[in-house]
Coordinates of C-alpha atoms in Angstrom, one line a residue:
X1 CA 10.8 88.1 137.3
X2 CA 10.0 84.5 136.4
X3 CA 8.7 81.8 138.6
X4 CA 11.7 79.7 137.7
X5 CA 13.8 81.8 139.9
X6 CA 15.6 79.8 142.6
X7 CA 14.1 80.5 146.1
X8 CA 17.3 80.9 148.1
X9 CA 17.3 81.6 151.8
X10 CA 18.5 85.1 152.7
X11 CA 22.2 85.7 153.4
X12 CA 23.9 85.7 156.8
X13 CA 21.1 84.4 159.0
X14 CA 23.8 83.3 161.4
X15 CA 25.3 86.8 161.7
X16 CA 23.0 88.4 164.2
X17 CA 20.3 89.3 161.8
X18 CA 16.5 88.6 161.9
X19 CA 14.1 88.0 159.0
X20 CA 11.0 90.1 158.7
X21 CA 8.3 89.6 156.0
X22 CA 7.6 92.7 153.9
X23 CA 6.6 93.8 150.4
X24 CA 6.3 91.4 147.5
X25 CA 6.2 88.4 149.9
X26 CA 10.0 88.6 149.9
X27 CA 12.3 88.3 152.8
X28 CA 14.7 91.0 153.9
X29 CA 17.4 91.1 156.5
X30 CA 17.5 93.7 159.2
X31 CA 20.7 94.0 161.2
X32 CA 20.4 94.2 165.0
X33 CA 22.5 97.4 165.1
X34 CA 22.6 100.8 163.6
X35 CA 23.3 100.7 159.8
X36 CA 24.0 103.0 157.0
X37 CA 21.0 105.2 156.1
X38 CA 19.8 106.5 152.7
X39 CA 20.6 110.2 153.0
X40 CA 22.1 111.1 149.6
X41 CA 19.6 113.0 147.5
X42 CA 19.1 112.7 143.8
X43 CA 21.0 115.9 143.0
X44 CA 23.9 114.8 145.2
X45 CA 24.1 111.4 143.5
X46 CA 23.9 113.0 140.1
X47 CA 26.8 115.4 140.9
X48 CA 28.9 112.7 142.6
X49 CA 28.5 110.6 139.4
X50 CA 29.4 113.5 137.1
X51 CA 32.1 115.3 139.0
X52 CA 32.7 113.6 142.3
X53 CA 36.2 112.2 141.7
X54 CA 37.4 114.5 139.0
X55 CA 40.5 115.6 140.6
X56 CA 44.2 116.0 140.3
X57 CA 44.5 113.1 137.8
X58 CA 42.9 115.3 135.2
X59 CA 44.1 118.7 136.4
X60 CA 47.7 117.8 137.3
X61 CA 48.4 114.2 136.1
X62 CA 47.8 115.1 132.5
X63 CA 51.2 116.9 132.6
X64 CA 52.9 113.4 132.7
X65 CA 50.6 112.1 129.9
X66 CA 51.6 115.0 127.6
X67 CA 55.3 114.4 128.3
X68 CA 55.0 110.7 127.7
X69 CA 52.7 110.6 124.7
X70 CA 52.5 114.0 123.1
X71 CA 49.1 115.7 122.3
X72 CA 47.9 112.9 120.0
X73 CA 49.3 110.1 122.1
X74 CA 47.6 111.5 125.2
X75 CA 44.3 112.0 123.4
X76 CA 44.4 108.4 122.1
X77 CA 45.4 107.0 125.4
X78 CA 42.5 108.7 127.2
X79 CA 40.1 107.6 124.5
X80 CA 41.1 103.9 125.0
X81 CA 40.7 104.2 128.7
X82 CA 37.4 106.1 128.2
X83 CA 36.0 103.1 126.2
X84 CA 36.9 100.7 129.0
X85 CA 35.4 103.0 131.7
X86 CA 32.1 103.4 129.8
X87 CA 31.8 99.6 129.4
X88 CA 32.6 99.0 133.1
X89 CA 30.0 101.7 134.1
X90 CA 27.1 100.3 132.1
X91 CA 28.1 96.8 133.3
X92 CA 28.1 98.0 137.0
X93 CA 25.0 100.1 136.4
X94 CA 22.9 97.1 135.5
X95 CA 23.8 95.4 138.7
X96 CA 23.7 98.2 141.2
X97 CA 20.4 99.7 139.8
X98 CA 18.9 96.2 140.5
X99 CA 20.6 95.7 143.9
X100 CA 21.7 99.0 145.4
X101 CA 23.1 97.5 148.6
X102 CA 25.8 98.7 151.0
X103 CA 29.2 97.5 149.9
X104 CA 28.2 97.9 146.2
X105 CA 30.2 95.7 143.8
X106 CA 32.1 94.1 146.7
X107 CA 28.9 92.6 148.1
X108 CA 27.7 91.7 144.6
X109 CA 30.9 89.7 143.9
X110 CA 30.1 87.7 147.0
X111 CA 26.6 86.9 145.7
X112 CA 27.5 86.1 142.1
X113 CA 31.1 85.0 142.0
X114 CA 32.7 83.7 145.1
X115 CA 33.2 85.0 148.7
X116 CA 36.9 84.7 148.2
X117 CA 36.7 86.8 145.1
X118 CA 34.8 89.4 147.1
X119 CA 37.5 89.3 149.7
X120 CA 40.3 90.0 147.1
X121 CA 38.1 92.6 145.3
X122 CA 37.1 94.3 148.6
X123 CA 40.6 94.7 150.0
X124 CA 41.9 95.8 146.6
X125 CA 39.2 98.5 146.4
X126 CA 39.8 99.7 150.0
X127 CA 43.5 99.9 149.2
X128 CA 42.8 102.2 146.2
X129 CA 41.1 104.8 148.3
X130 CA 43.4 104.4 151.3
X131 CA 46.3 105.2 148.9
X132 CA 44.7 107.7 146.6
X133 CA 43.7 109.9 149.6
X134 CA 47.4 110.9 150.3
X135 CA 47.9 111.1 146.5
X136 CA 45.3 113.8 146.2
X137 CA 46.7 115.6 149.2
X138 CA 50.2 115.5 147.8
X139 CA 48.9 117.0 144.6
X140 CA 47.1 119.7 146.6
X141 CA 50.4 120.7 148.1
X142 CA 51.8 121.0 144.5
X143 CA 48.9 123.4 143.7
X144 CA 49.4 125.5 146.9
X145 CA 53.1 125.8 146.1
X146 CA 52.1 127.9 143.1
X147 CA 51.6 130.8 145.5
X148 CA 54.1 130.0 148.2
X149 CA 57.3 128.0 148.2
X150 CA 58.5 129.2 151.6
X151 CA 56.1 127.4 153.9
X152 CA 56.8 123.8 154.8
X153 CA 54.5 121.4 152.9
X154 CA 53.5 119.7 156.2
X155 CA 51.4 122.8 157.0
X156 CA 49.4 122.4 153.8
X157 CA 49.0 118.6 154.4
X158 CA 47.5 119.2 157.9
X159 CA 45.2 121.9 156.5
X160 CA 43.9 119.5 153.8
X161 CA 43.5 116.7 156.3
X162 CA 41.4 118.8 158.6
X163 CA 39.0 119.8 155.9
X164 CA 38.5 116.3 154.6
X165 CA 38.1 114.7 158.0
X166 CA 35.5 117.3 159.2
X167 CA 33.4 116.8 156.1
X168 CA 33.3 113.0 156.5
X169 CA 32.7 113.0 160.3
X170 CA 29.5 115.1 159.7
X171 CA 28.0 112.1 157.9
X172 CA 26.7 111.1 154.5
X173 CA 24.3 114.0 154.3
X174 CA 27.0 116.6 154.9
X175 CA 29.4 114.8 152.6
X176 CA 26.7 114.8 149.9
X177 CA 26.1 118.5 150.3
X178 CA 29.8 119.4 150.3
X179 CA 30.4 117.1 147.3
X180 CA 27.5 118.8 145.5
X181 CA 29.1 122.2 146.0
X182 CA 32.7 121.0 145.3
X183 CA 31.7 119.0 142.2
X184 CA 29.6 121.9 140.9
X185 CA 32.7 124.1 141.2
X186 CA 34.7 121.4 139.3
X187 CA 32.2 121.0 136.6
X188 CA 32.0 124.8 136.1
X189 CA 35.8 125.1 136.2
X190 CA 36.6 122.3 133.7
X191 CA 33.8 123.5 131.3
X192 CA 35.1 127.1 131.6
X193 CA 38.7 126.0 131.0
X194 CA 37.7 124.1 127.9
X195 CA 35.9 127.1 126.5
X196 CA 38.7 129.5 127.5
X197 CA 41.2 127.1 126.0
X198 CA 39.4 127.2 122.6
X199 CA 39.4 131.0 122.8
X200 CA 43.1 131.1 123.6
X201 CA 43.9 128.6 120.8
X202 CA 42.1 130.8 118.3
X203 CA 44.0 133.9 119.3
X204 CA 41.5 135.4 121.7
X205 CA 44.0 135.9 124.6
X206 CA 45.7 139.2 125.5
X207 CA 48.8 138.2 123.5
X208 CA 46.5 137.6 120.4
X209 CA 48.7 134.6 119.5
X210 CA 46.7 132.2 117.3
X211 CA 48.1 128.8 118.3
X212 CA 45.9 126.5 116.2
X213 CA 47.6 123.1 115.8
X214 CA 51.1 124.6 116.1
X215 CA 52.3 122.3 118.8
X216 CA 51.1 119.3 116.9
X217 CA 53.6 120.2 114.3
X218 CA 56.5 121.4 116.5
X219 CA 57.6 119.7 118.7
X220 CA 55.1 117.1 117.2
X221 CA 52.0 115.1 117.8
X222 CA 53.7 112.2 119.5
X223 CA 56.6 112.0 122.0
X224 CA 59.5 109.6 121.3
X225 CA 59.5 107.8 124.6
X226 CA 62.9 107.6 126.3
X227 CA 64.3 109.0 123.0
X228 CA 63.5 105.8 121.2
X229 CA 63.2 106.7 117.5
X230 CA 60.4 105.8 115.1
X231 CA 57.1 104.1 115.5
X232 CA 58.4 102.1 118.4
X233 CA 59.1 105.2 120.5
X234 CA 55.7 106.7 119.6
X235 CA 53.9 103.5 120.5
X236 CA 55.6 103.2 123.8
X237 CA 54.8 106.8 124.6
X238 CA 51.1 106.1 123.9
X239 CA 51.2 103.0 126.1
X240 CA 52.8 105.0 128.9
X241 CA 49.8 107.3 128.9
X242 CA 47.4 104.4 129.6
X243 CA 48.4 103.9 133.2
X244 CA 48.2 107.6 134.1
X245 CA 44.8 107.9 132.2
X246 CA 43.5 105.0 134.3
X247 CA 44.5 106.9 137.4
X248 CA 42.5 109.9 136.2
X249 CA 39.4 107.8 135.6
X250 CA 39.7 105.8 138.8
X251 CA 36.7 106.4 141.0
X252 CA 34.1 106.6 138.3
X253 CA 32.5 103.5 140.0
X254 CA 32.0 105.4 143.3
X255 CA 28.3 105.6 142.6
X256 CA 28.1 101.9 143.4
X257 CA 29.5 102.4 146.9
X258 CA 27.2 105.4 147.4
X259 CA 24.2 103.2 146.3
X260 CA 23.7 101.9 149.8
X261 CA 23.1 105.5 151.1
X262 CA 21.2 106.8 148.0
X263 CA 17.6 107.9 148.3
X264 CA 15.2 106.4 145.8
X265 CA 18.0 104.3 144.3
X266 CA 16.1 102.7 141.5
X267 CA 15.3 106.1 140.0
X268 CA 18.5 108.0 140.8
X269 CA 21.2 105.4 140.0
X270 CA 20.1 104.5 136.4
X271 CA 19.9 108.3 135.7
X272 CA 23.4 108.8 137.0
X273 CA 24.8 105.9 135.0
X274 CA 23.3 107.1 131.8
X275 CA 25.1 110.4 132.2
X276 CA 28.6 108.9 132.5
X277 CA 29.2 109.6 128.8
X278 CA 28.9 113.4 129.6
X279 CA 31.8 113.2 132.0
X280 CA 33.9 111.1 129.7
X281 CA 33.4 113.1 126.5
X282 CA 33.2 116.6 127.9
X283 CA 35.7 116.6 130.8
X284 CA 38.3 114.0 129.9
X285 CA 38.4 113.8 126.1
X286 CA 37.6 117.6 125.8
X287 CA 40.1 118.5 128.5
X288 CA 43.0 116.4 127.0
X289 CA 42.3 117.8 123.5
X290 CA 42.5 121.4 124.7
X291 CA 45.7 120.7 126.8
X292 CA 47.3 119.2 123.8
X293 CA 46.5 122.2 121.7
X294 CA 47.8 124.8 124.2
X295 CA 50.9 123.4 125.8
X296 CA 53.9 121.9 124.0
X297 CA 55.1 118.5 125.2
X298 CA 58.6 119.8 126.0
X299 CA 57.5 122.6 128.3
X300 CA 59.8 122.2 131.4
X301 CA 57.0 123.3 133.8
X302 CA 55.2 120.0 133.1
X303 CA 57.7 118.0 135.1
X304 CA 55.9 117.2 138.3
X305 CA 59.1 116.3 140.2
X306 CA 60.5 119.7 139.6
X307 CA 60.0 122.5 142.1
X308 CA 58.2 124.6 139.6
X309 CA 55.5 122.1 138.4
X310 CA 52.1 123.6 137.5
X311 CA 48.8 122.3 136.1
X312 CA 48.9 122.4 132.2
X313 CA 45.8 124.6 132.3
X314 CA 47.6 127.2 134.5
X315 CA 50.6 127.0 132.2
X316 CA 48.4 127.7 129.2
X317 CA 46.7 130.7 130.8
X318 CA 49.9 132.2 132.0
X319 CA 51.5 131.8 128.5
X320 CA 48.5 133.6 127.0
X321 CA 49.2 136.6 129.2
X322 CA 46.0 136.6 131.2
X323 CA 46.6 138.3 134.6
X324 CA 45.1 137.1 137.9
X325 CA 43.1 134.3 136.3
X326 CA 45.8 131.7 136.9
X327 CA 45.5 132.2 140.6
X328 CA 41.7 131.9 140.5
X329 CA 41.9 128.7 138.4
X330 CA 44.6 127.3 140.7
X331 CA 42.2 128.0 143.7
X332 CA 39.4 126.1 141.8
X333 CA 41.8 123.2 141.1
X334 CA 42.7 123.2 144.8
X335 CA 39.0 122.8 145.8
X336 CA 38.9 119.9 143.3
X337 CA 41.7 118.2 145.2
X338 CA 39.8 118.7 148.5
X339 CA 36.7 117.4 146.9
X340 CA 38.5 114.3 145.5
X341 CA 40.1 113.7 148.9
X342 CA 36.8 113.9 150.6
X343 CA 35.4 111.3 148.2
X344 CA 38.4 109.1 148.7
X345 CA 37.9 109.0 152.5
X346 CA 34.1 108.4 152.1
X347 CA 34.7 105.6 149.6
X348 CA 37.5 103.9 151.7
X349 CA 35.4 104.0 154.8
X350 CA 32.3 102.5 153.0
X351 CA 34.5 99.9 151.3
X352 CA 35.9 98.6 154.7
X353 CA 32.4 98.7 156.1
X354 CA 31.3 96.5 153.2
X355 CA 34.2 94.1 153.9
X356 CA 33.2 93.9 157.6
X357 CA 29.5 93.3 156.6
X358 CA 30.8 90.3 154.5
X359 CA 32.8 89.0 157.4
X360 CA 36.1 89.8 155.6
X361 CA 37.2 92.5 158.0
X362 CA 36.9 92.9 161.8
X363 CA 33.3 93.5 163.0
X364 CA 34.2 96.7 164.9
X365 CA 34.2 98.5 161.5
X366 CA 30.5 98.0 161.5
X367 CA 30.0 100.4 164.4
X368 CA 27.9 103.4 163.4
X369 CA 26.3 106.4 165.2
X370 CA 22.6 106.6 165.5
X371 CA 22.7 108.7 162.3
X372 CA 24.3 105.9 160.4
X373 CA 27.9 107.3 160.3
X374 CA 30.5 104.4 160.3
X375 CA 32.8 106.5 162.5
X376 CA 35.3 103.7 163.3
X377 CA 35.8 103.0 159.5
X378 CA 36.2 106.7 158.8
X379 CA 38.8 107.3 161.5
X380 CA 40.8 104.2 160.6
X381 CA 40.9 105.1 156.9
X382 CA 41.8 108.7 157.8
X383 CA 45.1 107.5 159.4
X384 CA 46.4 106.5 156.0
X385 CA 46.2 110.1 154.8
X386 CA 49.3 110.6 157.0
X387 CA 51.3 109.1 154.2
X388 CA 50.9 112.5 152.5
X389 CA 53.7 113.7 154.8
X390 CA 56.0 111.8 152.5
X391 CA 55.6 114.9 150.3
X392 CA 57.5 116.9 152.9
X393 CA 60.7 114.8 152.6
X394 CA 60.5 113.3 149.1
X395 CA 58.9 116.1 147.2
X396 CA 55.2 116.3 146.4
X397 CA 55.7 115.5 142.6
X398 CA 57.6 112.3 143.2
X399 CA 55.2 111.1 145.8
X400 CA 52.3 111.9 143.5
X401 CA 53.9 109.7 140.7
X402 CA 54.4 106.7 143.0
X403 CA 50.9 106.8 144.5
X404 CA 49.2 107.4 141.2
X405 CA 50.9 104.3 139.7
X406 CA 49.8 102.2 142.6
X407 CA 46.3 103.5 142.4
X408 CA 46.0 103.1 138.6
X409 CA 46.8 99.4 138.7
X410 CA 44.5 98.8 141.7
X411 CA 41.7 100.7 139.9
X412 CA 42.2 98.6 136.7
X413 CA 41.9 95.4 138.8
X414 CA 38.7 96.8 140.3
X415 CA 37.3 97.2 136.8
X416 CA 38.4 93.7 136.0
X417 CA 36.6 92.4 139.1
X418 CA 33.4 94.3 138.3
X419 CA 33.4 92.9 134.8
X420 CA 33.9 89.3 136.0
X421 CA 31.1 89.8 138.5
X422 CA 28.8 90.9 135.7
X423 CA 29.6 87.9 133.5
X424 CA 28.5 85.6 136.4
X425 CA 25.5 87.9 137.1
X426 CA 24.5 87.6 133.4
X427 CA 24.9 83.8 133.4
X428 CA 22.8 83.5 136.6
X429 CA 20.0 85.5 135.0
X430 CA 20.0 83.3 132.0
X431 CA 19.9 80.1 134.0
X432 CA 17.2 81.3 136.4
X433 CA 15.1 82.6 133.5
X434 CA 15.1 86.3 134.5
X435 CA 14.5 88.8 131.7
X436 CA 17.1 91.5 131.8
X437 CA 14.7 93.9 130.1
X438 CA 12.7 94.0 133.3
X439 CA 15.6 95.4 135.3
X440 CA 15.7 99.2 136.2
X441 CA 18.6 99.6 133.8
X442 CA 20.1 97.4 131.1
X443 CA 22.1 97.8 127.9
X444 CA 22.2 95.8 124.7
X445 CA 26.1 96.0 124.8
X446 CA 26.2 93.0 127.1
X447 CA 28.0 90.7 127.5
X448 CA 30.6 92.1 125.1
X449 CA 31.1 95.3 127.2
X450 CA 32.0 93.2 130.2
X451 CA 34.4 91.0 128.2
X452 CA 36.1 94.1 126.8
X453 CA 36.6 95.2 130.5
X454 CA 38.1 91.9 131.4
X455 CA 40.6 91.6 128.5
X456 CA 41.7 95.2 128.3
X457 CA 42.3 95.7 132.1
X458 CA 44.4 92.6 132.4
X459 CA 46.5 93.5 129.4
X460 CA 47.2 97.0 130.6
X461 CA 48.0 95.8 134.1
X462 CA 50.4 93.1 132.8
X463 CA 52.4 95.7 130.7
X464 CA 52.0 98.7 133.1
X465 CA 55.6 98.6 134.3
X466 CA 57.3 97.8 131.0
X467 CA 59.4 100.9 131.1
X468 CA 61.6 99.7 133.9
X469 CA 62.9 96.9 131.7
X470 CA 64.3 99.3 129.1
X471 CA 68.1 99.3 129.2
X472 CA 69.4 101.6 131.9
X473 CA 65.9 102.5 133.1
X474 CA 65.4 100.1 136.0
X475 CA 63.6 101.6 139.0
X476 CA 62.7 99.5 142.0
X477 CA 60.1 102.1 143.1
X478 CA 58.4 102.1 139.8
X479 CA 58.5 98.3 139.5
X480 CA 56.9 97.8 143.0
X481 CA 54.3 100.5 142.5
X482 CA 53.2 99.1 139.2
X483 CA 53.1 95.4 140.0
X484 CA 52.5 95.1 143.8
X485 CA 48.7 95.0 143.5
X486 CA 48.7 93.0 140.2
X487 CA 50.6 90.2 142.0
X488 CA 48.8 90.4 145.4
X489 CA 45.3 90.1 143.9
X490 CA 45.6 86.4 142.9
X491 CA 47.5 85.7 146.1
X492 CA 44.6 87.2 148.2
X493 CA 42.0 85.2 146.2
X494 CA 43.8 81.9 146.4
X495 CA 44.6 82.4 150.1
X496 CA 41.0 83.2 150.9
X497 CA 39.7 80.2 149.0
X498 CA 41.9 77.9 151.1
X499 CA 41.4 79.7 154.4
X500 CA 37.6 80.0 154.2
X501 CA 37.1 76.9 152.2
X502 CA 34.8 78.7 149.8
X503 CA 33.6 77.6 146.3
X504 CA 32.4 79.6 143.3
X505 CA 28.6 80.3 143.4
X506 CA 26.8 78.3 140.8
X507 CA 24.4 80.0 138.5
X508 CA 21.5 78.0 139.9
X509 CA 22.3 79.1 143.5
X510 CA 22.8 82.8 142.9
X511 CA 20.7 85.0 145.2
X512 CA 18.6 87.5 143.2
X513 CA 16.0 88.0 146.0
X514 CA 17.5 89.1 149.2
X515 CA 17.2 92.8 150.0
X516 CA 14.7 93.4 147.1
X517 CA 11.8 94.1 149.4
X518 CA 13.7 96.8 151.2
X519 CA 14.9 98.3 148.0
X520 CA 11.4 98.4 146.5
X521 CA 10.1 100.0 149.8
X522 CA 12.8 102.7 149.4
X523 CA 11.7 103.5 145.8
X524 CA 9.0 106.0 145.0
X525 CA 7.8 108.2 142.2
X526 CA 9.1 111.8 142.2
X527 CA 6.4 114.4 142.6
X528 CA 5.5 116.0 139.3
X529 CA 7.2 119.4 138.6
X530 CA 5.1 122.5 139.3
X531 CA 6.6 124.7 136.7
X532 CA 9.2 124.7 133.8
X533 CA 12.1 125.5 136.1
X534 CA 11.3 122.5 138.3
X535 CA 10.9 120.4 135.2
X536 CA 14.3 121.4 134.0
X537 CA 15.9 120.8 137.4
X538 CA 14.3 117.3 137.6
X539 CA 15.6 116.5 134.1
X540 CA 19.1 117.8 135.0
X541 CA 19.4 116.1 138.3

């Protein structure tokens, strides 16, 4: 990094921290309290990035997408969101591989944009995971109801809560190990389902029914949204898919939050970011393509607010006449809901920890055990999982719809915030004469990828609740869940600007130095593989 770089004093010297000299003649900040510890191994980070938050959005929420858009509308909708996600991830990857600090993109926004922007971004991000946690649990009750409709849903809610809380209270190491196992099951499950789906489509099921592209012809490749005829109805159906698809992809950026607890971050994070395309192409695009081939858009079992709702994958396997396998697949999907819920609580607790570290949340959220577990943050965020009990009185399907809408918009606003932060990061590097090619990870797509993230996310958020304005289609619940976060984001930002009296960080004053020495000290070369099996494992993970 060039000598022209501004030598800015380290952050938060007035917040109970001391400065110690270390590597590279830099200055790092060491808190006078227990802090998060780097316990997540490379294989855990790899699996978290590939399958960590693949959950009910893909396995259950695609039912709504198929109803709204039809097989082609759903596939196109997921493809558009996939392009946004890829751009956001390479954008985020460049920053967190360089500065893998606790709080992830929330802390980076404070450094490179504005502390008020970090405030709005942080609370929005915490809100996502505080709300998506009961969303996943509500969907889990839907999956359990496949076997038993007689037991009250509150029993299943409690069971899921206990599993999720125990995993998170055991610390980052236990979470990483559990997530490695759960995510492995998910990756094997979705890969197997795609292969099985192709076999069924070609007539390899017990009923030997060769489906081919039958359902693309009848009832058709596109749905006519709200029975609106012609191209207008098909376009609106495709647009309706975008919000649900955004919910399915929400959480791809979790690797940034995990960065502060990742071992050897400068080696493991770039490797994880580079493999995002695997998750996008294989799991999401491949999964939606297979679902569109196997299940017609007018199948009544797709309606999540009905008492008989099922995952599209389970519907397809049952229709093919395969015995016993639907229950096995449903059990695998249930573990994915538990896994996603565990990731939700982990991310929510680390998000509010990052907010507290920035002075944007009460300091007691910074309390950790000697092993680095932010137990106050974990327990506080776990209380929001109690919202899942709404599934008992309102129906799990309806609650899932409400929460997924709220989460999707908040997720899109997070991607918007990440993209804005990168544009400022990019400008700061230009002004301070830092060559991006010297970073641990960079891409030639910038800054165009970040601008695509900004424009596309704002557009989708603005029109996310358009369906309530159709004649006779007004729904207060849908309007609130679609626009609440979109409206409160600028309110939070402006309020924080006035309350704290902050100003945007100029490119000349951006801090590219703090924490670097600690990060360099935590980086090391992996030992060379001893045999071909170890070489393959090192390449894979």
